[in-house]
Amino acid sequence: MLSLKHIRKSFDREEVLRDVSLQVRHGEVVSILGPSGSGKTTLLRCLDFLERADGGELTLDDLHVDLAHAKRRDVLAMRRRTAFVFQNYNLFANKTARENVMEGLVTARGVSPDEARKKAEEALAWVGLLDKAGEYPSRLSGGQQQRIGIARAVVLDPEVIFLDEPTSALDPELVGEVLNVIREVARRGIAMIIVTHEMAFAREVSHHVVFMEGGRVIEEGPPEQIFSQPREERTRTFLKRYLTDSNMYYI
Amino acid sequence: MAFHLDYFLASLVSGLAYLPRTLLLVSLPLALGLLGGLVLAAFRVYRVPVLGRLTALGVSIYQGVPIVVALVIYNLLFMSLFNDVAAFFGVATTVAEVDIIWVGIFALALQEVTLMEESFRGAFYSVPAGQREAALACGLTELQALRRIIVPQLVPVAVPMLMNHVVGNIKNSSVVIAIGVAEVLTGASIPAARTYSFLESYVAAGLIYWALATAAEQLIGQWEIRPEARQSSWFWQVCARVRRRRTVTVAQQEKRGQVHAELEAYQKIL
Ligand SMILES: Nc1ncnc2c1ncn2[C@@H]1O[C@H](COP(=O)(O)OP(=O)(O)OP(=O)(O)O)[C@@H](O)[C@H]1O
Ligand SMILES: [Mg+2]
């Protein structure tokens, strides 16, 4: 469904992505693991054109885009068929929870305000926050904000959602509620690419795991294989460090 | 030196008669400055090709020129070129028929645009980049993101700075007397031509400017209140009440129309 080929990106001579290719099938959850600075965030940002790649191709079903030279129309088309969940939520500070979820529907998709409101409230109820519909983000906890961030993504009915470390800005006791919502998204059959350091969660929820380092895909495969029998030495070193750091949240 | 209360009052009345002109000299440049300043700031922040550079250059040049000098230059250009330009466009008006206040408004507006551009640019940078990115990721265009997400957030940041502009503008509007535009200060001095009560005249003018500045300050301060805290402000309570009354009357009218229609239907049956 979604296929990425030969993505390259440099920041001032520093090569951050060196020929990254990746496949995501319908309804599939792909997790990306890797040490800090390996280019995970940059990869997701290139897919949504928040960063301009230097090269690479992207195919989303019938939409075929050259990442480096895409025109406005293709950029908009890609953004309107996908959604993004940010590490620090990025809820619109000038809008209530309900308005945050409605914004993309009304302004980008041209849905009528009444229908958008109905859909937004359904989405908020679905993440368990209908009672906070009228609150501004500044008055919500990180976990609540991120759940609204996910509702804002899901309500757009995207073909794939990109999530960049959706829980890493949260206090440990709030991680669980957000992971539960992401599980629900997976259950709905919406494809996702998740960058995460939650190893146990990645193992449980993903169909496919990708390990990146130094801007390259080092190893990929089904979660059982990556976590139990990694082939590459670098994957093994990375996982060993994470697993001994007691970074395991079983929820 | 004696202070004559009756001369002072005469000056006050005479000055107040010119208040509409001062209000025009303040409000029109303000409105143009807000709009132009915001647009020019956006040119620079978004690094729009050509226009961004041009703005930066224009603003830096303009800020080095004292307003009085600019005023006199515009006035000279206006005086010497207006008739020719009017003739070129086939307009019958001559320079003597045009109120010179428009030259004053033009000069003040340009000055205001350059000052506001600076304020708005600062305010732009105070909105986190993530807000724009989230809007784009939701499928909004760059312009939609600007209008619906970024501008509403930079307004509360820009307001304190803008408030200083407005108050400064009210006070500075009197510089236009340099090219002979009549406004509050001119009006307040009229009685002095007869009575030589200059002190009274200027105190009266000062009082009018001060009252105007204070009122403006109070009003603008209300926009600084964030949406979630507006319930506790008298200004927003009044606004909300007016809005509520309007919706109530609409509902009442609809109901009245409905009753009317029902009555008509009954009358037909009977
Ligand atoms: N806007 C930028 N300008 C310059 N360099 C950047 C920029 N964004 C990222 N980089 C560099 O690109 C490299 C990859 O960054 P990226 O954020 O993609 O890594 P990551 O895998 O997401 O790391 P982390 O796990 O810490 O989030 C880093 O070396 C970073 O310094
Ligand atoms: Mg990252």
PDB file of N, CA and C in Angstrom, chain B residues 176-256:
ATOM      1  N   VAL B 176       1.278  66.307  12.392  1.00  0.00           N
ATOM      2  CA  VAL B 176       0.809  66.720  11.072  1.00  0.00           C
ATOM      3  C   VAL B 176       0.580  68.229  10.998  1.00  0.00           C
ATOM      4  N   ILE B 177       0.589  68.933  12.146  1.00  0.00           N
ATOM      5  CA  ILE B 177       0.485  70.395  12.045  1.00  0.00           C
ATOM      6  C   ILE B 177       1.708  70.965  11.325  1.00  0.00           C
ATOM      7  N   ALA B 178       2.785  70.164  11.227  1.00  0.00           N
ATOM      8  CA  ALA B 178       3.968  70.620  10.501  1.00  0.00           C
ATOM      9  C   ALA B 178       3.653  70.943   9.044  1.00  0.00           C
ATOM     10  N   ILE B 179       2.654  70.261   8.481  1.00  0.00           N
ATOM     11  CA  ILE B 179       2.278  70.591   7.102  1.00  0.00           C
ATOM     12  C   ILE B 179       0.913  71.272   7.070  1.00  0.00           C
ATOM     13  N   GLY B 180       0.437  71.693   8.246  1.00  0.00           N
ATOM     14  CA  GLY B 180      -0.776  72.501   8.278  1.00  0.00           C
ATOM     15  C   GLY B 180      -2.079  71.738   8.290  1.00  0.00           C
ATOM     16  N   VAL B 181      -2.047  70.467   8.744  1.00  0.00           N
ATOM     17  CA  VAL B 181      -3.298  69.730   8.872  1.00  0.00           C
ATOM     18  C   VAL B 181      -3.972  70.139  10.176  1.00  0.00           C
ATOM     19  N   ALA B 182      -5.224  70.501  10.117  1.00  0.00           N
ATOM     20  CA  ALA B 182      -5.938  70.919  11.324  1.00  0.00           C
ATOM     21  C   ALA B 182      -6.438  69.700  12.084  1.00  0.00           C
ATOM     22  N   GLU B 183      -6.139  69.661  13.385  1.00  0.00           N
ATOM     23  CA  GLU B 183      -6.682  68.608  14.242  1.00  0.00           C
ATOM     24  C   GLU B 183      -6.834  69.166  15.663  1.00  0.00           C
ATOM     25  N   VAL B 184      -6.905  68.311  16.674  1.00  0.00           N
ATOM     26  CA  VAL B 184      -7.259  68.753  18.028  1.00  0.00           C
ATOM     27  C   VAL B 184      -6.382  69.915  18.519  1.00  0.00           C
ATOM     28  N   LEU B 185      -5.095  69.789  18.319  1.00  0.00           N
ATOM     29  CA  LEU B 185      -4.194  70.842  18.805  1.00  0.00           C
ATOM     30  C   LEU B 185      -4.500  72.177  18.116  1.00  0.00           C
ATOM     31  N   THR B 186      -4.743  72.123  16.808  1.00  0.00           N
ATOM     32  CA  THR B 186      -5.109  73.339  16.067  1.00  0.00           C
ATOM     33  C   THR B 186      -6.391  73.930  16.642  1.00  0.00           C
ATOM     34  N   GLY B 187      -7.373  73.035  16.854  1.00  0.00           N
ATOM     35  CA  GLY B 187      -8.671  73.484  17.347  1.00  0.00           C
ATOM     36  C   GLY B 187      -8.555  74.150  18.704  1.00  0.00           C
ATOM     37  N   ALA B 188      -7.774  73.516  19.583  1.00  0.00           N
ATOM     38  CA  ALA B 188      -7.647  74.052  20.941  1.00  0.00           C
ATOM     39  C   ALA B 188      -6.934  75.402  20.940  1.00  0.00           C
ATOM     40  N   SER B 189      -6.120  75.667  19.922  1.00  0.00           N
ATOM     41  CA  SER B 189      -5.377  76.940  19.887  1.00  0.00           C
ATOM     42  C   SER B 189      -6.188  78.091  19.298  1.00  0.00           C
ATOM     43  N   ILE B 190      -7.323  77.785  18.706  1.00  0.00           N
ATOM     44  CA  ILE B 190      -8.086  78.858  18.044  1.00  0.00           C
ATOM     45  C   ILE B 190      -8.436  80.008  19.002  1.00  0.00           C
ATOM     46  N   PRO B 191      -8.981  79.701  20.205  1.00  0.00           N
ATOM     47  CA  PRO B 191      -9.306  80.812  21.111  1.00  0.00           C
ATOM     48  C   PRO B 191      -8.062  81.622  21.502  1.00  0.00           C
ATOM     49  N   ALA B 192      -6.898  80.966  21.547  1.00  0.00           N
ATOM     50  CA  ALA B 192      -5.681  81.655  21.981  1.00  0.00           C
ATOM     51  C   ALA B 192      -5.270  82.757  21.014  1.00  0.00           C
ATOM     52  N   ALA B 193      -5.649  82.629  19.751  1.00  0.00           N
ATOM     53  CA  ALA B 193      -5.296  83.647  18.768  1.00  0.00           C
ATOM     54  C   ALA B 193      -5.891  84.992  19.172  1.00  0.00           C
ATOM     55  N   ARG B 194      -7.044  84.918  19.850  1.00  0.00           N
ATOM     56  CA  ARG B 194      -7.715  86.134  20.282  1.00  0.00           C
ATOM     57  C   ARG B 194      -7.265  86.533  21.695  1.00  0.00           C
ATOM     58  N   THR B 195      -7.161  85.553  22.577  1.00  0.00           N
ATOM     59  CA  THR B 195      -6.984  85.848  24.008  1.00  0.00           C
ATOM     60  C   THR B 195      -5.541  85.692  24.480  1.00  0.00           C
ATOM     61  N   TYR B 196      -4.673  85.171  23.647  1.00  0.00           N
ATOM     62  CA  TYR B 196      -3.286  84.852  24.023  1.00  0.00           C
ATOM     63  C   TYR B 196      -3.204  83.862  25.183  1.00  0.00           C
ATOM     64  N   SER B 197      -4.255  83.055  25.376  1.00  0.00           N
ATOM     65  CA  SER B 197      -4.279  82.086  26.480  1.00  0.00           C
ATOM     66  C   SER B 197      -3.651  80.767  26.015  1.00  0.00           C
ATOM     67  N   PHE B 198      -2.355  80.841  25.641  1.00  0.00           N
ATOM     68  CA  PHE B 198      -1.717  79.649  25.066  1.00  0.00           C
ATOM     69  C   PHE B 198      -1.609  78.508  26.066  1.00  0.00           C
ATOM     70  N   LEU B 199      -1.300  78.831  27.302  1.00  0.00           N
ATOM     71  CA  LEU B 199      -1.177  77.788  28.315  1.00  0.00           C
ATOM     72  C   LEU B 199      -2.484  76.999  28.419  1.00  0.00           C
ATOM     73  N   GLU B 200      -3.593  77.723  28.544  1.00  0.00           N
ATOM     74  CA  GLU B 200      -4.900  77.083  28.657  1.00  0.00           C
ATOM     75  C   GLU B 200      -5.167  76.190  27.442  1.00  0.00           C
ATOM     76  N   SER B 201      -4.821  76.703  26.259  1.00  0.00           N
ATOM     77  CA  SER B 201      -5.062  75.944  25.034  1.00  0.00           C
ATOM     78  C   SER B 201      -4.300  74.625  25.025  1.00  0.00           C
ATOM     79  N   TYR B 202      -3.019  74.736  25.373  1.00  0.00           N
ATOM     80  CA  TYR B 202      -2.210  73.513  25.297  1.00  0.00           C
ATOM     81  C   TYR B 202      -2.591  72.521  26.377  1.00  0.00           C
ATOM     82  N   VAL B 203      -2.942  73.021  27.558  1.00  0.00           N
ATOM     83  CA  VAL B 203      -3.404  72.113  28.620  1.00  0.00           C
ATOM     84  C   VAL B 203      -4.690  71.421  28.176  1.00  0.00           C
ATOM     85  N   ALA B 204      -5.572  72.146  27.540  1.00  0.00           N
ATOM     86  CA  ALA B 204      -6.828  71.562  27.053  1.00  0.00           C
ATOM     87  C   ALA B 204      -6.534  70.479  26.019  1.00  0.00           C
ATOM     88  N   ALA B 205      -5.647  70.790  25.085  1.00  0.00           N
ATOM     89  CA  ALA B 205      -5.293  69.795  24.065  1.00  0.00           C
ATOM     90  C   ALA B 205      -4.686  68.567  24.726  1.00  0.00           C
ATOM     91  N   GLY B 206      -3.784  68.802  25.685  1.00  0.00           N
ATOM     92  CA  GLY B 206      -3.132  67.690  26.391  1.00  0.00           C
ATOM     93  C   GLY B 206      -4.155  66.794  27.067  1.00  0.00           C
ATOM     94  N   LEU B 207      -5.144  67.434  27.662  1.00  0.00           N
ATOM     95  CA  LEU B 207      -6.189  66.678  28.360  1.00  0.00           C
ATOM     96  C   LEU B 207      -6.954  65.783  27.384  1.00  0.00           C
ATOM     97  N   ILE B 208      -7.260  66.324  26.214  1.00  0.00           N
ATOM     98  CA  ILE B 208      -8.010  65.539  25.221  1.00  0.00           C
ATOM     99  C   ILE B 208      -7.173  64.342  24.760  1.00  0.00           C
ATOM    100  N   TYR B 209      -5.904  64.601  24.454  1.00  0.00           N
ATOM    101  CA  TYR B 209      -5.028  63.490  24.025  1.00  0.00           C
ATOM    102  C   TYR B 209      -4.934  62.427  25.111  1.00  0.00           C
ATOM    103  N   TRP B 210      -4.775  62.905  26.352  1.00  0.00           N
ATOM    104  CA  TRP B 210      -4.619  61.950  27.456  1.00  0.00           C
ATOM    105  C   TRP B 210      -5.862  61.068  27.586  1.00  0.00           C
ATOM    106  N   ALA B 211      -7.052  61.706  27.529  1.00  0.00           N
ATOM    107  CA  ALA B 211      -8.305  60.960  27.673  1.00  0.00           C
ATOM    108  C   ALA B 211      -8.432  59.924  26.557  1.00  0.00           C
ATOM    109  N   LEU B 212      -8.066  60.337  25.369  1.00  0.00           N
ATOM    110  CA  LEU B 212      -8.151  59.447  24.213  1.00  0.00           C
ATOM    111  C   LEU B 212      -7.203  58.254  24.390  1.00  0.00           C
ATOM    112  N   ALA B 213      -5.971  58.541  24.811  1.00  0.00           N
ATOM    113  CA  ALA B 213      -4.974  57.486  24.999  1.00  0.00           C
ATOM    114  C   ALA B 213      -5.420  56.505  26.072  1.00  0.00           C
ATOM    115  N   THR B 214      -5.957  57.018  27.169  1.00  0.00           N
ATOM    116  CA  THR B 214      -6.384  56.148  28.263  1.00  0.00           C
ATOM    117  C   THR B 214      -7.522  55.241  27.818  1.00  0.00           C
ATOM    118  N   ALA B 215      -8.478  55.825  27.095  1.00  0.00           N
ATOM    119  CA  ALA B 215      -9.611  55.029  26.622  1.00  0.00           C
ATOM    120  C   ALA B 215      -9.124  53.921  25.693  1.00  0.00           C
ATOM    121  N   ALA B 216      -8.204  54.272  24.797  1.00  0.00           N
ATOM    122  CA  ALA B 216      -7.681  53.279  23.855  1.00  0.00           C
ATOM    123  C   ALA B 216      -6.979  52.155  24.600  1.00  0.00           C
ATOM    124  N   GLU B 217      -6.196  52.558  25.604  1.00  0.00           N
ATOM    125  CA  GLU B 217      -5.437  51.582  26.376  1.00  0.00           C
ATOM    126  C   GLU B 217      -6.366  50.577  27.062  1.00  0.00           C
ATOM    127  N   GLN B 218      -7.429  51.099  27.650  1.00  0.00           N
ATOM    128  CA  GLN B 218      -8.402  50.249  28.343  1.00  0.00           C
ATOM    129  C   GLN B 218      -9.020  49.237  27.388  1.00  0.00           C
ATOM    130  N   LEU B 219      -9.400  49.730  26.229  1.00  0.00           N
ATOM    131  CA  LEU B 219     -10.114  48.896  25.271  1.00  0.00           C
ATOM    132  C   LEU B 219      -9.205  47.800  24.712  1.00  0.00           C
ATOM    133  N   ILE B 220      -7.998  48.198  24.343  1.00  0.00           N
ATOM    134  CA  ILE B 220      -7.094  47.226  23.725  1.00  0.00           C
ATOM    135  C   ILE B 220      -6.678  46.172  24.736  1.00  0.00           C
ATOM    136  N   GLY B 221      -6.562  46.599  25.988  1.00  0.00           N
ATOM    137  CA  GLY B 221      -6.167  45.651  27.036  1.00  0.00           C
ATOM    138  C   GLY B 221      -7.091  44.444  27.099  1.00  0.00           C
ATOM    139  N   GLN B 222      -8.329  44.617  26.672  1.00  0.00           N
ATOM    140  CA  GLN B 222      -9.294  43.519  26.730  1.00  0.00           C
ATOM    141  C   GLN B 222      -8.926  42.382  25.774  1.00  0.00           C
ATOM    142  N   TRP B 223      -8.249  42.717  24.682  1.00  0.00           N
ATOM    143  CA  TRP B 223      -7.888  41.669  23.722  1.00  0.00           C
ATOM    144  C   TRP B 223      -6.759  40.807  24.224  1.00  0.00           C
ATOM    145  N   GLU B 224      -6.063  41.330  25.224  1.00  0.00           N
ATOM    146  CA  GLU B 224      -4.948  40.570  25.779  1.00  0.00           C
ATOM    147  C   GLU B 224      -5.428  39.376  26.594  1.00  0.00           C
ATOM    148  N   ILE B 225      -6.663  39.463  27.064  1.00  0.00           N
ATOM    149  CA  ILE B 225      -7.198  38.390  27.897  1.00  0.00           C
ATOM    150  C   ILE B 225      -7.410  37.165  27.027  1.00  0.00           C
ATOM    151  N   ARG B 226      -6.852  36.054  27.457  1.00  0.00           N
ATOM    152  CA  ARG B 226      -6.982  34.838  26.658  1.00  0.00           C
ATOM    153  C   ARG B 226      -8.420  34.328  26.684  1.00  0.00           C
ATOM    154  N   PRO B 227      -8.810  33.602  25.620  1.00  0.00           N
ATOM    155  CA  PRO B 227     -10.214  33.191  25.509  1.00  0.00           C
ATOM    156  C   PRO B 227     -10.737  32.510  26.771  1.00  0.00           C
ATOM    157  N   GLU B 228      -9.891  31.676  27.410  1.00  0.00           N
ATOM    158  CA  GLU B 228     -10.403  30.915  28.539  1.00  0.00           C
ATOM    159  C   GLU B 228     -10.628  31.764  29.781  1.00  0.00           C
ATOM    160  N   ALA B 229     -10.053  32.973  29.822  1.00  0.00           N
ATOM    161  CA  ALA B 229     -10.173  33.798  31.030  1.00  0.00           C
ATOM    162  C   ALA B 229     -11.145  34.960  30.846  1.00  0.00           C
ATOM    163  N   ARG B 230     -11.853  34.987  29.710  1.00  0.00           N
ATOM    164  CA  ARG B 230     -12.646  36.170  29.391  1.00  0.00           C
ATOM    165  C   ARG B 230     -13.927  36.302  30.195  1.00  0.00           C
ATOM    166  N   GLN B 231     -14.363  35.190  30.834  1.00  0.00           N
ATOM    167  CA  GLN B 231     -15.613  35.253  31.585  1.00  0.00           C
ATOM    168  C   GLN B 231     -15.560  36.308  32.682  1.00  0.00           C
ATOM    169  N   SER B 232     -14.349  36.544  33.227  1.00  0.00           N
ATOM    170  CA  SER B 232     -14.266  37.421  34.389  1.00  0.00           C
ATOM    171  C   SER B 232     -14.010  38.882  34.008  1.00  0.00           C
ATOM    172  N   SER B 233     -14.167  39.234  32.727  1.00  0.00           N
ATOM    173  CA  SER B 233     -13.932  40.624  32.353  1.00  0.00           C
ATOM    174  C   SER B 233     -15.241  41.309  31.957  1.00  0.00           C
ATOM    175  N   TRP B 234     -15.429  42.522  32.460  1.00  0.00           N
ATOM    176  CA  TRP B 234     -16.696  43.227  32.188  1.00  0.00           C
ATOM    177  C   TRP B 234     -16.909  43.406  30.696  1.00  0.00           C
ATOM    178  N   PHE B 235     -15.789  43.713  29.969  1.00  0.00           N
ATOM    179  CA  PHE B 235     -15.901  43.990  28.539  1.00  0.00           C
ATOM    180  C   PHE B 235     -16.467  42.782  27.798  1.00  0.00           C
ATOM    181  N   TRP B 236     -15.899  41.620  28.080  1.00  0.00           N
ATOM    182  CA  TRP B 236     -16.325  40.422  27.370  1.00  0.00           C
ATOM    183  C   TRP B 236     -17.700  39.971  27.837  1.00  0.00           C
ATOM    184  N   GLN B 237     -18.034  40.270  29.120  1.00  0.00           N
ATOM    185  CA  GLN B 237     -19.384  39.952  29.589  1.00  0.00           C
ATOM    186  C   GLN B 237     -20.415  40.739  28.805  1.00  0.00           C
ATOM    187  N   VAL B 238     -20.096  42.028  28.587  1.00  0.00           N
ATOM    188  CA  VAL B 238     -21.019  42.860  27.822  1.00  0.00           C
ATOM    189  C   VAL B 238     -21.138  42.322  26.394  1.00  0.00           C
ATOM    190  N   CYS B 239     -19.979  41.993  25.787  1.00  0.00           N
ATOM    191  CA  CYS B 239     -19.989  41.437  24.427  1.00  0.00           C
ATOM    192  C   CYS B 239     -20.847  40.182  24.363  1.00  0.00           C
ATOM    193  N   ALA B 240     -20.644  39.291  25.346  1.00  0.00           N
ATOM    194  CA  ALA B 240     -21.383  38.028  25.346  1.00  0.00           C
ATOM    195  C   ALA B 240     -22.873  38.292  25.488  1.00  0.00           C
ATOM    196  N   ARG B 241     -23.233  39.294  26.335  1.00  0.00           N
ATOM    197  CA  ARG B 241     -24.643  39.584  26.554  1.00  0.00           C
ATOM    198  C   ARG B 241     -25.277  40.113  25.267  1.00  0.00           C
ATOM    199  N   VAL B 242     -24.529  41.007  24.582  1.00  0.00           N
ATOM    200  CA  VAL B 242     -25.050  41.548  23.330  1.00  0.00           C
ATOM    201  C   VAL B 242     -25.277  40.417  22.331  1.00  0.00           C
ATOM    202  N   ARG B 243     -24.283  39.510  22.269  1.00  0.00           N
ATOM    203  CA  ARG B 243     -24.382  38.410  21.319  1.00  0.00           C
ATOM    204  C   ARG B 243     -25.593  37.516  21.664  1.00  0.00           C
ATOM    205  N   ARG B 244     -25.751  37.244  22.986  1.00  0.00           N
ATOM    206  CA  ARG B 244     -26.836  36.388  23.424  1.00  0.00           C
ATOM    207  C   ARG B 244     -28.179  37.025  23.072  1.00  0.00           C
ATOM    208  N   ARG B 245     -28.273  38.360  23.335  1.00  0.00           N
ATOM    209  CA  ARG B 245     -29.535  39.034  23.067  1.00  0.00           C
ATOM    210  C   ARG B 245     -29.869  38.924  21.585  1.00  0.00           C
ATOM    211  N   ARG B 246     -28.827  39.035  20.743  1.00  0.00           N
ATOM    212  CA  ARG B 246     -29.073  38.976  19.315  1.00  0.00           C
ATOM    213  C   ARG B 246     -29.616  37.593  18.932  1.00  0.00           C
ATOM    214  N   THR B 247     -29.009  36.539  19.460  1.00  0.00           N
ATOM    215  CA  THR B 247     -29.493  35.196  19.111  1.00  0.00           C
ATOM    216  C   THR B 247     -30.896  34.992  19.654  1.00  0.00           C
ATOM    217  N   VAL B 248     -31.155  35.541  20.858  1.00  0.00           N
ATOM    218  CA  VAL B 248     -32.495  35.399  21.429  1.00  0.00           C
ATOM    219  C   VAL B 248     -33.518  36.054  20.513  1.00  0.00           C
ATOM    220  N   THR B 249     -33.202  37.287  20.032  1.00  0.00           N
ATOM    221  CA  THR B 249     -34.184  37.959  19.181  1.00  0.00           C
ATOM    222  C   THR B 249     -34.402  37.178  17.895  1.00  0.00           C
ATOM    223  N   VAL B 250     -33.340  36.594  17.372  1.00  0.00           N
ATOM    224  CA  VAL B 250     -33.512  35.783  16.168  1.00  0.00           C
ATOM    225  C   VAL B 250     -34.458  34.633  16.455  1.00  0.00           C
ATOM    226  N   ALA B 251     -34.223  33.947  17.585  1.00  0.00           N
ATOM    227  CA  ALA B 251     -35.084  32.828  17.954  1.00  0.00           C
ATOM    228  C   ALA B 251     -36.528  33.304  18.138  1.00  0.00           C
ATOM    229  N   GLN B 252     -36.679  34.478  18.772  1.00  0.00           N
ATOM    230  CA  GLN B 252     -38.028  35.002  18.995  1.00  0.00           C
ATOM    231  C   GLN B 252     -38.731  35.289  17.676  1.00  0.00           C
ATOM    232  N   GLN B 253     -37.945  35.878  16.750  1.00  0.00           N
ATOM    233  CA  GLN B 253     -38.546  36.197  15.465  1.00  0.00           C
ATOM    234  C   GLN B 253     -39.010  34.937  14.750  1.00  0.00           C
ATOM    235  N   GLU B 254     -38.163  33.907  14.832  1.00  0.00           N
ATOM    236  CA  GLU B 254     -38.529  32.648  14.178  1.00  0.00           C
ATOM    237  C   GLU B 254     -39.824  32.111  14.769  1.00  0.00           C
ATOM    238  N   LYS B 255     -39.888  32.179  16.123  1.00  0.00           N
ATOM    239  CA  LYS B 255     -41.057  31.649  16.799  1.00  0.00           C
ATOM    240  C   LYS B 255     -42.301  32.446  16.396  1.00  0.00           C
ATOM    241  N   ARG B 256     -42.124  33.788  16.353  1.00  0.00           N
ATOM    242  CA  ARG B 256     -43.231  34.648  15.976  1.00  0.00           C
ATOM    243  C   ARG B 256     -43.725  34.287  14.573  1.00  0.00           C
TER     244      ARG B 256
END
